[in-house]
Coordinates of C-alpha atoms in Angstrom, one line a residue:
Chain Z
M1059 CA 17.5 49.8 92.3
G1060 CA 19.4 50.2 89.1
S1061 CA 18.6 46.7 88.3
T1062 CA 19.0 46.4 84.5
N1063 CA 22.3 48.3 84.7
S1064 CA 23.7 46.1 87.4
T1065 CA 22.6 42.9 85.8
L1066 CA 24.0 44.0 82.4
S1067 CA 27.3 44.6 84.0
K1068 CA 27.3 41.1 85.4
I1069 CA 27.1 39.8 81.9
P1070 CA 30.6 39.5 80.3
N1071 CA 31.0 41.3 77.0
A1072 CA 27.4 42.4 76.9
G1073 CA 28.2 45.3 74.7
D1074 CA 29.8 43.1 72.0
L1075 CA 27.0 40.7 72.3
M1076 CA 24.5 43.3 71.7
Q1077 CA 26.5 44.7 68.7
E1078 CA 26.8 41.3 67.1
T1079 CA 23.3 40.0 67.7
G1080 CA 21.3 43.2 67.6
F1081 CA 19.5 42.4 70.9
S1082 CA 18.6 45.3 73.1
P1083 CA 19.9 45.5 76.7
A1084 CA 16.5 44.6 78.1
H1085 CA 16.5 41.4 75.8
I1086 CA 20.0 40.4 76.8
V1087 CA 19.0 40.7 80.5
R1088 CA 16.0 38.6 79.9
L1089 CA 17.9 35.9 78.0
Y1090 CA 20.4 35.9 80.8
D1091 CA 17.7 35.4 83.4
R1092 CA 16.4 32.6 81.2
Y1093 CA 19.8 31.1 80.9
K1094 CA 20.3 31.1 84.6
A1095 CA 16.8 29.7 85.2
L1096 CA 17.5 26.8 82.8
D1097 CA 20.8 26.1 84.6
K1098 CA 19.1 24.5 87.6
D1099 CA 22.2 23.0 89.1
K1100 CA 24.0 26.4 88.9
K1101 CA 26.9 24.9 86.9
G1102 CA 27.5 28.1 85.2
H1103 CA 26.9 26.6 81.8
L1104 CA 24.1 24.6 80.1
C1105 CA 24.2 21.0 79.0
P1106 CA 21.8 19.1 76.8
Q1107 CA 19.8 17.7 79.9
D1108 CA 18.9 21.3 80.9
F1109 CA 17.1 21.7 77.6
G1110 CA 15.6 18.3 77.9
A1111 CA 13.9 19.4 81.1
I1112 CA 11.8 22.1 79.3
K1113 CA 8.4 20.5 79.2
E1114 CA 7.1 22.1 76.0
L1115 CA 10.4 21.2 74.2
A1116 CA 10.2 17.6 75.3
M1117 CA 7.0 17.1 73.3
N1118 CA 8.4 18.7 70.2
P1119 CA 9.0 15.9 67.7
I1120 CA 12.3 17.4 66.6
S1121 CA 13.5 18.4 70.1
D1122 CA 16.7 16.5 69.8
R1123 CA 17.7 18.2 66.6
I1124 CA 16.9 21.6 68.0
I1125 CA 19.0 20.9 71.1
G1126 CA 21.7 19.6 68.8
A1127 CA 21.8 22.9 67.1
F1128 CA 23.0 24.6 70.3
F1129 CA 25.7 21.9 71.0
S1130 CA 27.3 21.8 67.6
S1131 CA 30.5 19.9 67.1
G1132 CA 29.9 17.5 69.9
Q1133 CA 30.3 19.9 72.8
E1134 CA 28.5 19.3 75.9
V1135 CA 28.8 22.7 77.4
L1136 CA 26.9 25.9 76.2
D1137 CA 28.0 29.3 77.5
F1138 CA 25.8 32.4 77.5
P1139 CA 27.2 34.1 74.3
S1140 CA 26.8 31.0 72.3
F1141 CA 23.2 30.7 73.7
V1142 CA 22.4 34.2 72.6
R1143 CA 24.0 33.9 69.2
I1144 CA 21.9 30.9 68.3
L1145 CA 18.7 32.6 69.5
A1146 CA 19.7 35.7 67.6
H1147 CA 18.8 33.8 64.5
F1148 CA 15.2 34.2 65.4
R1149 CA 15.2 38.0 65.9
P1150 CA 12.8 39.7 63.6
V1151 CA 14.5 41.2 60.6
D1152 CA 15.3 44.8 61.3
K1153 CA 14.0 46.9 58.5
N1154 CA 15.6 50.0 59.9
R1155 CA 19.1 48.7 60.5
P1156 CA 21.4 50.1 57.8
K1157 CA 22.9 47.4 55.7
D1158 CA 26.6 48.0 55.3
P1159 CA 27.6 46.0 52.3
N1160 CA 31.0 45.5 53.7
S1161 CA 29.9 44.1 57.1
P1162 CA 29.2 40.5 57.5
E1163 CA 25.6 39.5 57.1
H1164 CA 23.3 40.0 60.2
I1165 CA 22.8 36.8 62.2
N1166 CA 19.0 37.0 61.7
S1167 CA 19.1 37.6 57.9
R1168 CA 16.9 35.5 55.7
S1169 CA 19.7 33.5 54.5
N1170 CA 21.1 32.8 57.9
K1171 CA 17.7 31.7 59.2
L1172 CA 17.4 29.3 56.2
K1173 CA 20.9 28.0 57.0
F1174 CA 19.9 27.3 60.5
I1175 CA 17.0 25.1 59.3
F1176 CA 19.2 23.5 56.7
Q1177 CA 21.6 22.5 59.4
L1178 CA 18.8 20.8 61.3
Y1179 CA 18.5 18.5 58.3
D1180 CA 22.1 18.3 57.4
Q1181 CA 23.6 16.5 60.3
D1182 CA 26.9 15.6 58.8
K1183 CA 27.5 19.2 57.6
D1184 CA 28.5 18.3 54.1
G1185 CA 26.4 21.0 52.7
K1186 CA 23.8 18.6 51.4
I1187 CA 20.7 17.0 52.6
S1188 CA 21.1 13.3 51.5
R1189 CA 18.3 10.9 51.2
Q1190 CA 19.3 9.2 54.4
E1191 CA 19.4 12.5 56.3
L1192 CA 16.0 13.3 55.1
L1193 CA 14.7 9.9 56.1
Q1194 CA 16.2 10.4 59.6
V1195 CA 14.3 13.7 60.1
L1196 CA 11.1 12.1 58.9
R1197 CA 11.6 9.3 61.2
T1198 CA 12.0 11.5 64.3
M1199 CA 9.0 13.6 63.3
L1200 CA 6.7 10.7 62.6
E1201 CA 8.2 7.8 64.5
K1202 CA 5.5 5.2 65.0
Q1203 CA 2.8 6.8 63.1
V1204 CA 3.8 5.8 59.5
T1205 CA 5.4 2.7 58.0
E1206 CA 8.9 2.5 56.6
E1207 CA 7.6 2.4 53.0
Q1208 CA 5.5 5.5 53.5
L1209 CA 8.6 7.3 54.9
E1210 CA 10.7 6.1 51.9
S1211 CA 8.0 7.3 49.4
I1212 CA 7.7 10.6 51.1
A1213 CA 11.6 11.1 51.0
D1214 CA 11.6 10.1 47.3
R1215 CA 9.0 12.7 46.3
T1216 CA 10.5 15.4 48.4
I1217 CA 13.9 15.0 46.9
Q1218 CA 12.4 14.8 43.4
E1219 CA 10.7 18.1 43.8
A1220 CA 13.6 20.0 45.2
D1221 CA 16.6 18.4 43.6
L1222 CA 17.4 20.3 40.5
D1223 CA 20.8 19.0 39.6
R1224 CA 19.7 15.4 40.0
D1225 CA 22.4 14.3 42.4
D1226 CA 19.9 12.7 44.8
A1227 CA 20.6 15.2 47.5
I1228 CA 19.4 18.7 48.3
S1229 CA 22.1 21.4 48.4
F1230 CA 21.7 24.6 50.2
D1231 CA 21.0 26.6 47.1
E1232 CA 18.3 24.1 46.0
F1233 CA 16.8 24.3 49.5
R1234 CA 16.9 28.1 49.3
K1235 CA 15.2 28.1 45.9
S1236 CA 12.3 25.9 47.1
M1237 CA 11.7 28.4 49.9
E1238 CA 11.6 31.4 47.7
K1239 CA 8.1 32.3 48.3
V1240 CA 8.0 31.4 51.9
N1241 CA 7.7 34.3 54.3
I1242 CA 10.8 33.3 56.3
E1243 CA 11.0 36.6 58.1
H1244 CA 7.6 36.0 59.6
K1245 CA 7.6 32.3 60.2
M1246 CA 11.1 32.2 61.7
S1247 CA 11.0 35.2 64.0
I1248 CA 10.2 35.5 67.6
R1249 CA 9.1 38.9 68.8
F1250 CA 9.9 40.1 72.3
L1251 CA 7.0 42.0 73.8
R1252 CA 9.2 44.3 75.7
Chain N
M450 CA -3.3 47.8 130.3
W451 CA -1.7 47.9 126.8
I452 CA -2.7 44.4 126.1
S453 CA -6.4 45.1 126.8
V454 CA -6.2 48.1 124.4
V455 CA -4.7 46.0 121.7
L456 CA -7.2 43.2 122.3
A457 CA -10.1 45.7 122.2
L458 CA -8.9 47.3 119.0
T459 CA -8.2 44.0 117.1
V460 CA -10.5 41.3 118.5
L461 CA -13.8 43.2 119.0
P462 CA -14.1 44.6 115.6
A463 CA -13.0 41.3 114.1
M464 CA -15.8 39.6 116.0
F465 CA -18.4 41.8 114.6
G466 CA -16.9 42.2 111.2
L467 CA -16.4 45.9 111.5
S468 CA -13.6 47.7 110.1
L469 CA -11.9 50.6 111.7
G470 CA -11.1 51.9 108.4
F471 CA -7.3 51.9 108.9
T472 CA -6.7 49.4 106.0
D473 CA -8.8 51.4 103.5
L474 CA -7.1 54.6 104.3
Y475 CA -3.7 53.0 104.1
I476 CA -4.5 51.5 100.7
K477 CA -5.6 54.9 99.4
V478 CA -2.5 56.6 100.4
L479 CA -0.5 53.7 98.9
V480 CA -2.1 53.9 95.6
K481 CA -1.4 57.6 95.4
T482 CA 2.2 57.1 96.2
L483 CA 2.7 54.3 93.7
E484 CA 1.0 56.3 91.0
W485 CA 3.4 59.2 91.7
A486 CA 6.3 56.9 91.6
A487 CA 5.1 55.3 88.3
L488 CA 4.8 58.8 86.7
R489 CA 8.4 59.7 87.7
I490 CA 9.8 56.5 86.4
Q491 CA 8.0 57.0 83.2
R492 CA 9.2 60.5 82.8
A493 CA 12.7 59.4 83.4
Q494 CA 12.6 56.5 81.0
K495 CA 10.7 58.4 78.3
V496 CA 8.8 55.3 77.6
P497 CA 5.2 55.3 76.7
A498 CA 2.9 54.1 79.5
V499 CA 2.5 50.3 79.5
P500 CA -1.1 50.1 80.8
C501 CA -1.3 46.7 82.2
H502 CA 0.7 43.7 83.6
L503 CA 2.4 41.2 81.4
P504 CA 0.8 38.0 82.5
N505 CA 1.5 36.2 79.4
G506 CA 5.2 36.5 79.2
I507 CA 7.9 38.1 77.3
I508 CA 7.5 36.9 73.7
Q509 CA 4.6 37.2 71.3
K510 CA 3.1 33.8 70.6
G511 CA 0.6 32.9 68.0
D512 CA -2.7 31.3 68.6
S513 CA -3.0 29.2 65.6
S514 CA -2.9 25.4 65.7
M515 CA -0.3 23.1 64.2
E516 CA -2.5 22.5 61.2
E517 CA -3.2 26.1 60.5
E518 CA 0.4 27.0 60.6
I519 CA 1.7 24.2 58.5
V520 CA -1.0 24.7 55.9
E521 CA 0.0 28.3 55.7
L522 CA 3.6 27.4 55.3
R523 CA 2.8 25.0 52.5
R524 CA 0.6 27.5 50.7
M525 CA 3.7 29.6 50.2
H526 CA 5.6 26.7 48.8
P527 CA 5.6 26.8 45.0
H528 CA 5.3 23.2 44.1
P529 CA 2.0 21.5 43.9
L530 CA 1.5 18.9 46.5
T531 CA 0.9 15.5 45.0
G532 CA 0.2 13.1 47.7
G533 CA 2.5 12.1 50.6
N534 CA 2.3 15.7 51.7
F535 CA 5.5 16.5 53.4
T536 CA 7.3 19.6 52.6
L537 CA 10.8 20.8 53.7
C538 CA 9.2 23.9 55.2
D539 CA 7.1 21.9 57.7
T540 CA 10.1 21.9 60.0
F541 CA 9.9 25.6 60.3
Y542 CA 6.9 25.2 62.5
F543 CA 8.4 22.9 64.8
C544 CA 11.7 24.6 64.9
K545 CA 10.0 28.0 65.8
K546 CA 7.9 26.3 68.5
G547 CA 10.9 24.6 70.0
I548 CA 13.0 27.8 70.1
E549 CA 10.0 29.7 71.6
S550 CA 9.8 27.1 74.3
I551 CA 13.5 27.5 75.0
V552 CA 13.1 31.3 75.4
E553 CA 10.1 30.9 77.5
D554 CA 7.7 28.0 78.3
Q555 CA 4.2 28.0 79.6
V556 CA 4.8 25.8 82.5
T557 CA 7.9 27.3 84.0
Q558 CA 6.5 30.7 83.5
R559 CA 3.5 29.9 85.8
F560 CA 5.8 29.1 88.7
T561 CA 7.6 32.4 88.9
S562 CA 6.1 35.6 90.1
E563 CA 4.2 37.7 87.7
E564 CA 6.1 40.8 86.3
L565 CA 4.8 44.2 86.9
A566 CA 4.5 46.8 84.3
S567 CA 5.6 49.6 86.6
W568 CA 7.6 49.3 89.7
N569 CA 5.8 49.2 93.1
L570 CA 8.7 50.3 95.2
L571 CA 9.5 46.9 96.5
T572 CA 13.1 45.7 95.7
R573 CA 11.9 42.2 95.1
T574 CA 9.9 43.2 92.1
N575 CA 12.6 45.2 90.5
N576 CA 13.4 43.6 87.2
N577 CA 13.7 46.2 84.6
F578 CA 13.9 49.5 86.4
H579 CA 16.9 51.7 86.8
Y580 CA 17.8 54.3 89.3
I581 CA 15.5 57.1 88.6
S582 CA 16.0 60.1 90.9
M583 CA 16.8 61.1 94.4
R584 CA 13.2 61.6 95.3
V585 CA 12.0 58.1 94.2
T586 CA 15.0 56.6 96.2
I587 CA 14.0 58.6 99.3
I588 CA 10.4 57.3 99.1
W589 CA 11.6 53.8 98.5
G590 CA 13.9 54.1 101.6
L591 CA 10.9 55.4 103.6
G592 CA 8.9 52.5 102.3
V593 CA 11.5 50.1 103.5
F594 CA 11.5 51.7 106.9
I595 CA 7.8 51.7 107.2
R596 CA 7.4 48.2 106.0
Y597 CA 10.1 46.6 108.1
C598 CA 10.1 48.7 111.3
I599 CA 6.5 49.7 111.7
L600 CA 4.3 47.3 109.8
L601 CA 6.2 44.1 110.3
P602 CA 6.2 44.1 114.1
L603 CA 2.6 45.2 114.1
R604 CA 1.6 42.4 111.7
I605 CA 3.5 39.8 113.6
I606 CA 1.7 40.8 116.7
L607 CA -1.7 40.6 115.0
A608 CA -0.9 37.2 113.5
A609 CA 0.2 35.9 116.9
T610 CA -2.9 37.2 118.5
G611 CA -5.1 35.7 115.9
L612 CA -3.5 32.3 116.1
S613 CA -3.4 32.1 119.9
W614 CA -7.1 33.2 120.0
L615 CA -7.9 30.3 117.6
V616 CA -5.9 27.7 119.6
I617 CA -7.2 28.7 123.0
G618 CA -10.6 29.5 121.9
T619 CA -11.1 26.2 120.1
T620 CA -9.8 24.2 122.9
L621 CA -12.3 25.8 125.3
V622 CA -15.2 25.4 122.9
G623 CA -14.2 21.8 122.5
I624 CA -15.2 21.2 126.0
L625 CA -18.8 22.2 125.4
P626 CA -21.2 19.5 124.6
N627 CA -22.3 19.3 120.9
S628 CA -25.1 21.7 120.3
N629 CA -26.3 24.5 118.1
V630 CA -24.7 27.0 120.4
K631 CA -21.4 25.3 120.2
D632 CA -21.4 25.4 116.4
R633 CA -22.2 29.1 116.4
I634 CA -19.6 30.0 118.9
S635 CA -17.1 27.9 116.9
D636 CA -18.0 29.7 113.7
L637 CA -17.6 33.1 115.3
L638 CA -14.3 32.0 116.8
H639 CA -12.9 30.8 113.5
I640 CA -14.0 33.9 111.6
T641 CA -12.6 36.2 114.2
C642 CA -9.3 34.6 114.0
Y643 CA -9.1 34.7 110.3
R644 CA -10.1 38.4 110.3
I645 CA -7.3 39.2 112.7
C646 CA -4.9 37.3 110.5
A647 CA -6.2 39.2 107.5
R648 CA -5.5 42.4 109.2
G649 CA -2.1 41.0 110.0
L650 CA -1.5 41.0 106.4
S651 CA -3.2 44.3 105.6
A652 CA -5.5 42.4 103.4
K653 CA -8.3 44.2 101.5
I654 CA -10.6 41.6 100.1
H655 CA -13.5 42.4 97.8
Y656 CA -16.1 39.7 97.7
H657 CA -18.4 39.5 94.6
N658 CA -21.7 37.7 94.2
K659 CA -22.1 36.8 97.8
E660 CA -25.4 35.1 97.0
N661 CA -23.4 32.2 95.6
H662 CA -21.6 31.6 98.8
P663 CA -21.0 27.9 99.3
K664 CA -23.6 26.2 101.3
K665 CA -23.4 23.4 103.9
G666 CA -22.9 20.0 102.4
G667 CA -21.2 21.4 99.3
I668 CA -17.7 21.4 98.0
C669 CA -15.9 24.7 97.5
V670 CA -13.3 24.7 94.8
A671 CA -10.8 27.5 94.1
N672 CA -7.6 28.3 92.3
H673 CA -4.5 28.1 94.5
T674 CA -1.8 30.7 94.8
S675 CA -0.7 30.5 98.3
P676 CA -1.5 29.3 101.8
I677 CA -3.1 32.7 102.3
D678 CA -6.0 31.7 100.1
I679 CA -7.4 30.0 103.2
V680 CA -7.4 33.2 105.2
I681 CA -8.9 35.1 102.3
L682 CA -11.8 32.7 101.9
A683 CA -12.4 32.0 105.5
N684 CA -12.9 35.7 106.2
D685 CA -16.3 35.5 104.7
G686 CA -17.6 32.2 106.0
C687 CA -16.6 29.0 107.7
Y688 CA -15.2 26.1 105.8
A689 CA -14.0 22.6 106.7
M690 CA -10.4 22.4 105.7
V691 CA -8.9 19.5 104.0
G692 CA -5.2 18.7 104.2
Q693 CA -2.4 16.6 105.4
V694 CA -1.6 16.3 109.1
H695 CA 1.5 18.4 109.9
G696 CA 3.8 18.4 112.9
G697 CA 4.9 21.4 115.0
L698 CA 2.9 24.6 115.1
M699 CA 0.7 23.7 112.2
G700 CA -0.2 20.3 113.8
L701 CA -1.1 22.2 117.0
I702 CA -3.4 24.5 115.1
Q703 CA -4.9 21.6 113.2
R704 CA -5.6 19.6 116.3
S705 CA -7.2 22.5 118.2
M706 CA -9.4 23.4 115.2
V707 CA -10.8 20.0 115.0
R708 CA -12.0 20.1 118.6
S709 CA -14.5 22.7 117.9
C710 CA -15.8 21.7 114.4
P711 CA -15.0 19.0 112.1
H712 CA -12.2 19.3 109.5
V713 CA -10.7 16.6 107.4
W714 CA -7.1 16.0 108.1
F715 CA -5.4 13.1 106.5
E716 CA -2.3 11.2 107.6
R717 CA 0.3 10.9 105.0
S718 CA -0.3 7.2 104.5
E719 CA -4.1 7.7 104.0
M720 CA -3.4 10.2 101.2
K721 CA -2.1 7.4 98.9
D722 CA -5.4 5.5 99.1
R723 CA -7.7 7.5 96.8
H724 CA -10.7 5.5 97.6
A725 CA -10.3 6.0 101.4
V726 CA -9.8 9.8 100.8
A727 CA -12.9 10.0 98.6
K728 CA -14.9 8.1 101.1
R729 CA -14.0 10.4 104.0
L730 CA -14.8 13.5 101.9
R731 CA -18.1 11.9 100.7
D732 CA -19.1 11.2 104.3
H733 CA -18.3 14.7 105.4
V734 CA -20.3 16.2 102.6
A735 CA -23.2 14.0 103.1
D736 CA -23.7 15.4 106.6
K737 CA -25.6 18.5 106.0
T738 CA -24.7 20.1 109.4
K739 CA -21.1 20.2 108.5
Q740 CA -19.4 23.1 106.8
P741 CA -18.6 23.0 103.1
I742 CA -15.2 21.6 102.4
L743 CA -12.6 23.7 100.8
I744 CA -10.4 22.0 98.2
F745 CA -7.7 23.3 95.9
P746 CA -7.8 20.9 92.9
E747 CA -4.6 22.2 91.3
G748 CA -2.7 20.5 94.0
T749 CA 0.1 23.1 94.1
C750 CA 0.5 26.9 94.2
I751 CA 0.4 28.6 90.8
N752 CA 1.4 32.2 90.3
N753 CA -2.1 33.6 89.8
T754 CA -1.8 34.4 86.1
S755 CA -3.3 31.1 85.1
V756 CA -5.3 28.1 86.2
M757 CA -3.7 24.7 85.7
M758 CA -5.2 21.3 85.4
F759 CA -7.7 20.4 88.1
K760 CA -7.2 16.9 89.6
K761 CA -10.4 15.0 89.1
G762 CA -10.5 13.4 92.5
S763 CA -12.7 16.2 94.1
F764 CA -15.0 16.0 91.1
E765 CA -15.8 12.4 91.6
I766 CA -17.5 12.8 94.9
G767 CA -20.7 13.7 93.2
K768 CA -22.0 16.7 94.9
T769 CA -22.6 20.3 94.0
I770 CA -19.5 22.1 93.4
H771 CA -19.2 25.8 94.4
P772 CA -16.4 27.4 92.3
V773 CA -14.6 30.4 93.6
A774 CA -12.1 32.5 91.7
I775 CA -9.4 34.4 93.6
K776 CA -7.4 37.1 91.9
Y777 CA -4.6 39.0 93.7
D778 CA -3.6 42.5 92.7
P779 CA 0.1 42.1 92.3
Q780 CA 0.7 45.9 92.5
F781 CA 0.6 45.7 96.3
G782 CA 2.4 42.5 97.0
D783 CA 3.2 39.3 95.3
A784 CA 1.1 36.6 97.0
F785 CA 2.5 33.7 95.0
W786 CA 4.3 31.1 97.1
N787 CA 7.3 29.7 95.2
S788 CA 7.8 26.7 97.4
A789 CA 11.0 25.8 95.6
K790 CA 12.4 29.3 96.4
Y791 CA 11.1 30.1 99.8
S792 CA 10.2 28.2 102.9
M793 CA 6.9 28.8 104.5
V794 CA 8.4 31.1 107.2
A795 CA 10.4 33.1 104.7
Y796 CA 7.2 33.4 102.6
L797 CA 5.2 34.6 105.4
L798 CA 7.8 37.3 106.2
R799 CA 7.7 38.4 102.6
M800 CA 3.9 38.7 102.9
M801 CA 4.2 40.7 106.0
T802 CA 6.7 43.1 104.6
S803 CA 4.7 43.7 101.3
W804 CA 2.6 46.7 101.1
A805 CA -0.7 44.9 101.4
I806 CA -2.6 42.1 99.9
V807 CA -5.5 43.3 97.8
C808 CA -7.6 40.7 96.1
N809 CA -10.9 39.9 94.5
V810 CA -13.0 36.9 95.3
W811 CA -15.8 35.9 93.0
Y812 CA -18.4 33.3 94.1
L813 CA -19.6 31.5 91.0
P814 CA -23.0 29.8 90.7
P815 CA -23.0 26.2 91.8
M816 CA -22.2 23.6 89.2
S817 CA -23.0 19.8 89.2
Q818 CA -21.9 16.9 87.0
Q819 CA -24.2 16.4 84.1
D820 CA -25.4 13.1 82.8
G821 CA -22.8 11.4 80.7
E822 CA -20.2 13.8 81.7
D823 CA -17.0 12.3 83.2
A824 CA -15.1 13.7 86.1
V825 CA -12.3 15.0 83.8
N826 CA -14.6 17.0 81.6
F827 CA -16.5 18.3 84.6
A828 CA -13.3 19.4 86.2
N829 CA -12.3 21.2 83.1
R830 CA -15.6 22.9 82.8
V831 CA -15.3 24.2 86.4
K832 CA -11.7 25.2 85.7
S833 CA -12.7 27.3 82.6
A834 CA -15.5 29.0 84.6
I835 CA -13.0 30.0 87.3
A836 CA -10.4 31.1 84.7
H837 CA -12.9 33.2 82.8
Q838 CA -14.2 35.0 85.9
G839 CA -10.8 35.7 87.4
G840 CA -9.3 36.8 84.1
L841 CA -6.7 34.0 84.2
V842 CA -5.4 31.9 81.4
D843 CA -6.9 28.5 81.2
L844 CA -4.1 25.9 80.8
S845 CA -4.4 22.2 80.6
W846 CA -0.9 21.6 81.9
D847 CA -0.7 19.7 85.2
G848 CA 0.8 21.7 88.0
G849 CA 2.6 18.5 89.1
L850 CA 4.9 19.0 86.1
K851 CA 6.7 21.6 88.2
R852 CA 8.5 18.7 89.6
G853 CA 8.0 15.8 87.2
K854 CA 8.9 14.8 83.6
V855 CA 6.7 15.2 80.6
K856 CA 5.0 11.9 79.6
E857 CA 6.0 10.3 76.2
S858 CA 2.3 10.5 75.2
Y859 CA 2.5 14.3 74.8
K860 CA 5.2 13.8 72.2
E861 CA 3.3 11.1 70.5
A862 CA 0.2 13.2 70.3
Q863 CA 2.1 15.8 68.5
Q864 CA 3.6 13.2 66.1
K865 CA 0.1 11.9 65.5
M866 CA -1.3 15.2 64.8
Y867 CA 1.5 15.9 62.3
S868 CA 1.3 12.6 60.6
S869 CA -2.3 12.9 59.9
M870 CA -1.5 16.0 58.0
I871 CA 1.0 14.0 55.9
V872 CA -0.5 10.7 55.4
G873 CA -4.1 11.3 56.0
I874 CA -4.5 14.1 53.4
S875 CA -2.5 12.2 50.8
L876 CA -5.6 10.1 50.2
K877 CA -7.2 13.0 48.4
P878 CA -4.5 14.7 46.5
S879 CA -7.0 16.5 44.3
D880 CA -8.3 18.4 47.2
M881 CA -5.1 20.0 47.9
M882 CA -4.6 21.6 44.4

């Protein structure tokens, strides 16, 4: 018995992780179990192939980008704290958690959620979604279903709508502005049932 | 002298289908104890009672389709959509779905044991429960002692008795010339053996709708959770089993069973030839004197919270299908066989050291293939009926995915669906405004 407590003690720096991400002990334990389950070869860390083995993810058109978000800066190894930190972006926004103006923004704030998506588009991390980058995303999402011309015209139109300073790219602020009315908190949150 | 007592107490009631009432009493005591334990745990945790199991996982998932979700996203987007309808926020949908599947996916989830809402005093199901109190610990310790030192030996003896009865009995019956009497003795023999085995697992089975019991010359189809399903079903009737020929003890049992009544055992090489398999099954079913065949179309063990894709082979034979739904109560013991994690022997030991196996079996009215309906749709129809009756989730994932890779076609289907939203709608921009 005493299962949660003993599992929690197996997780290094669990306390810090909870503080940083806002996950409860039960959530951390579940994520840890999931992490271990994904690590089929028991390497002690995750690699991109482990994500590739998830069936539902494999059929997602932007699966490569999502996996890429976990393995930033060309790393091939994902440890548990990093795994949890990325997933923390998708925690529902806590309405009750007091917002200390001096503390850094919560990982799951609206702004950080938007940044996460922005980075899915902005692969070279220059702070702007260029036309090329947009085309690349469209290509992975649609692949054989539309022609190159259709892709180009879609990209053109999208940039036209969002690009306010006419530099033929979408900066993070322009991105954020176009998402003003979208209910990010709801659409980009995953609720644990327990 | 002891042996005759044991035999009398186990075999005779089993032959006549009577119950000495031990199992029922045991289950009643068990339920009271588990309720008590649950109350104490609740009190200690100060958590409101979670009324039922969590068969559908740990995160909340929406039911809406891709189209509904993306349209909703776009509605919130301020700019009017003029043709070529892609918006930057479309990615949100895919991203969220992707992350959801990283936290938990429908397929892997079905191959691990179901989680319980409140602990049932078995260490193996202890996921989320802390140390509660001395009293609960003592009861748990008592439980361990009872299960391992009293119940386990008893159950092993029963199982051994049942199996040897089967092997010896069927060999003897095999000597008799084919006749009605032989068939009846053989049936009695089989049922007795399965009943003894069921007692060996402390199984309490509740059969519903017995009027729909599969008839001779029919095909019985059920959802698969473990090898014990066979014992559960065969307690109430005789079936012709279908399966691969094994070696060792299983092989011995298979060979002796076949002596007294026909079963369908395939060599490994035969299994590859689908037509040969179908032919043999068809021949068996065509013979109205033979018992109905029992098939598990999922092809693999699933964890009893859902029903996965039914392989169409059994539905192409063209006879009446008798669907049966089996639902185990996980409170008393987890019946799911995780073949990746446990070998058959380890699994049986786990079964015999659980509290009990309590399950419900529903016999559904017979279904046949309708005109113009192909095997796949027929299979899905039967699957839905079983899922609905058993309170299981109806999934179209293939159980074989447990081991294999997802086909490219799934991804393409997603891409196609999405592209129709972008390009297809662009033909009528005025409708979107």
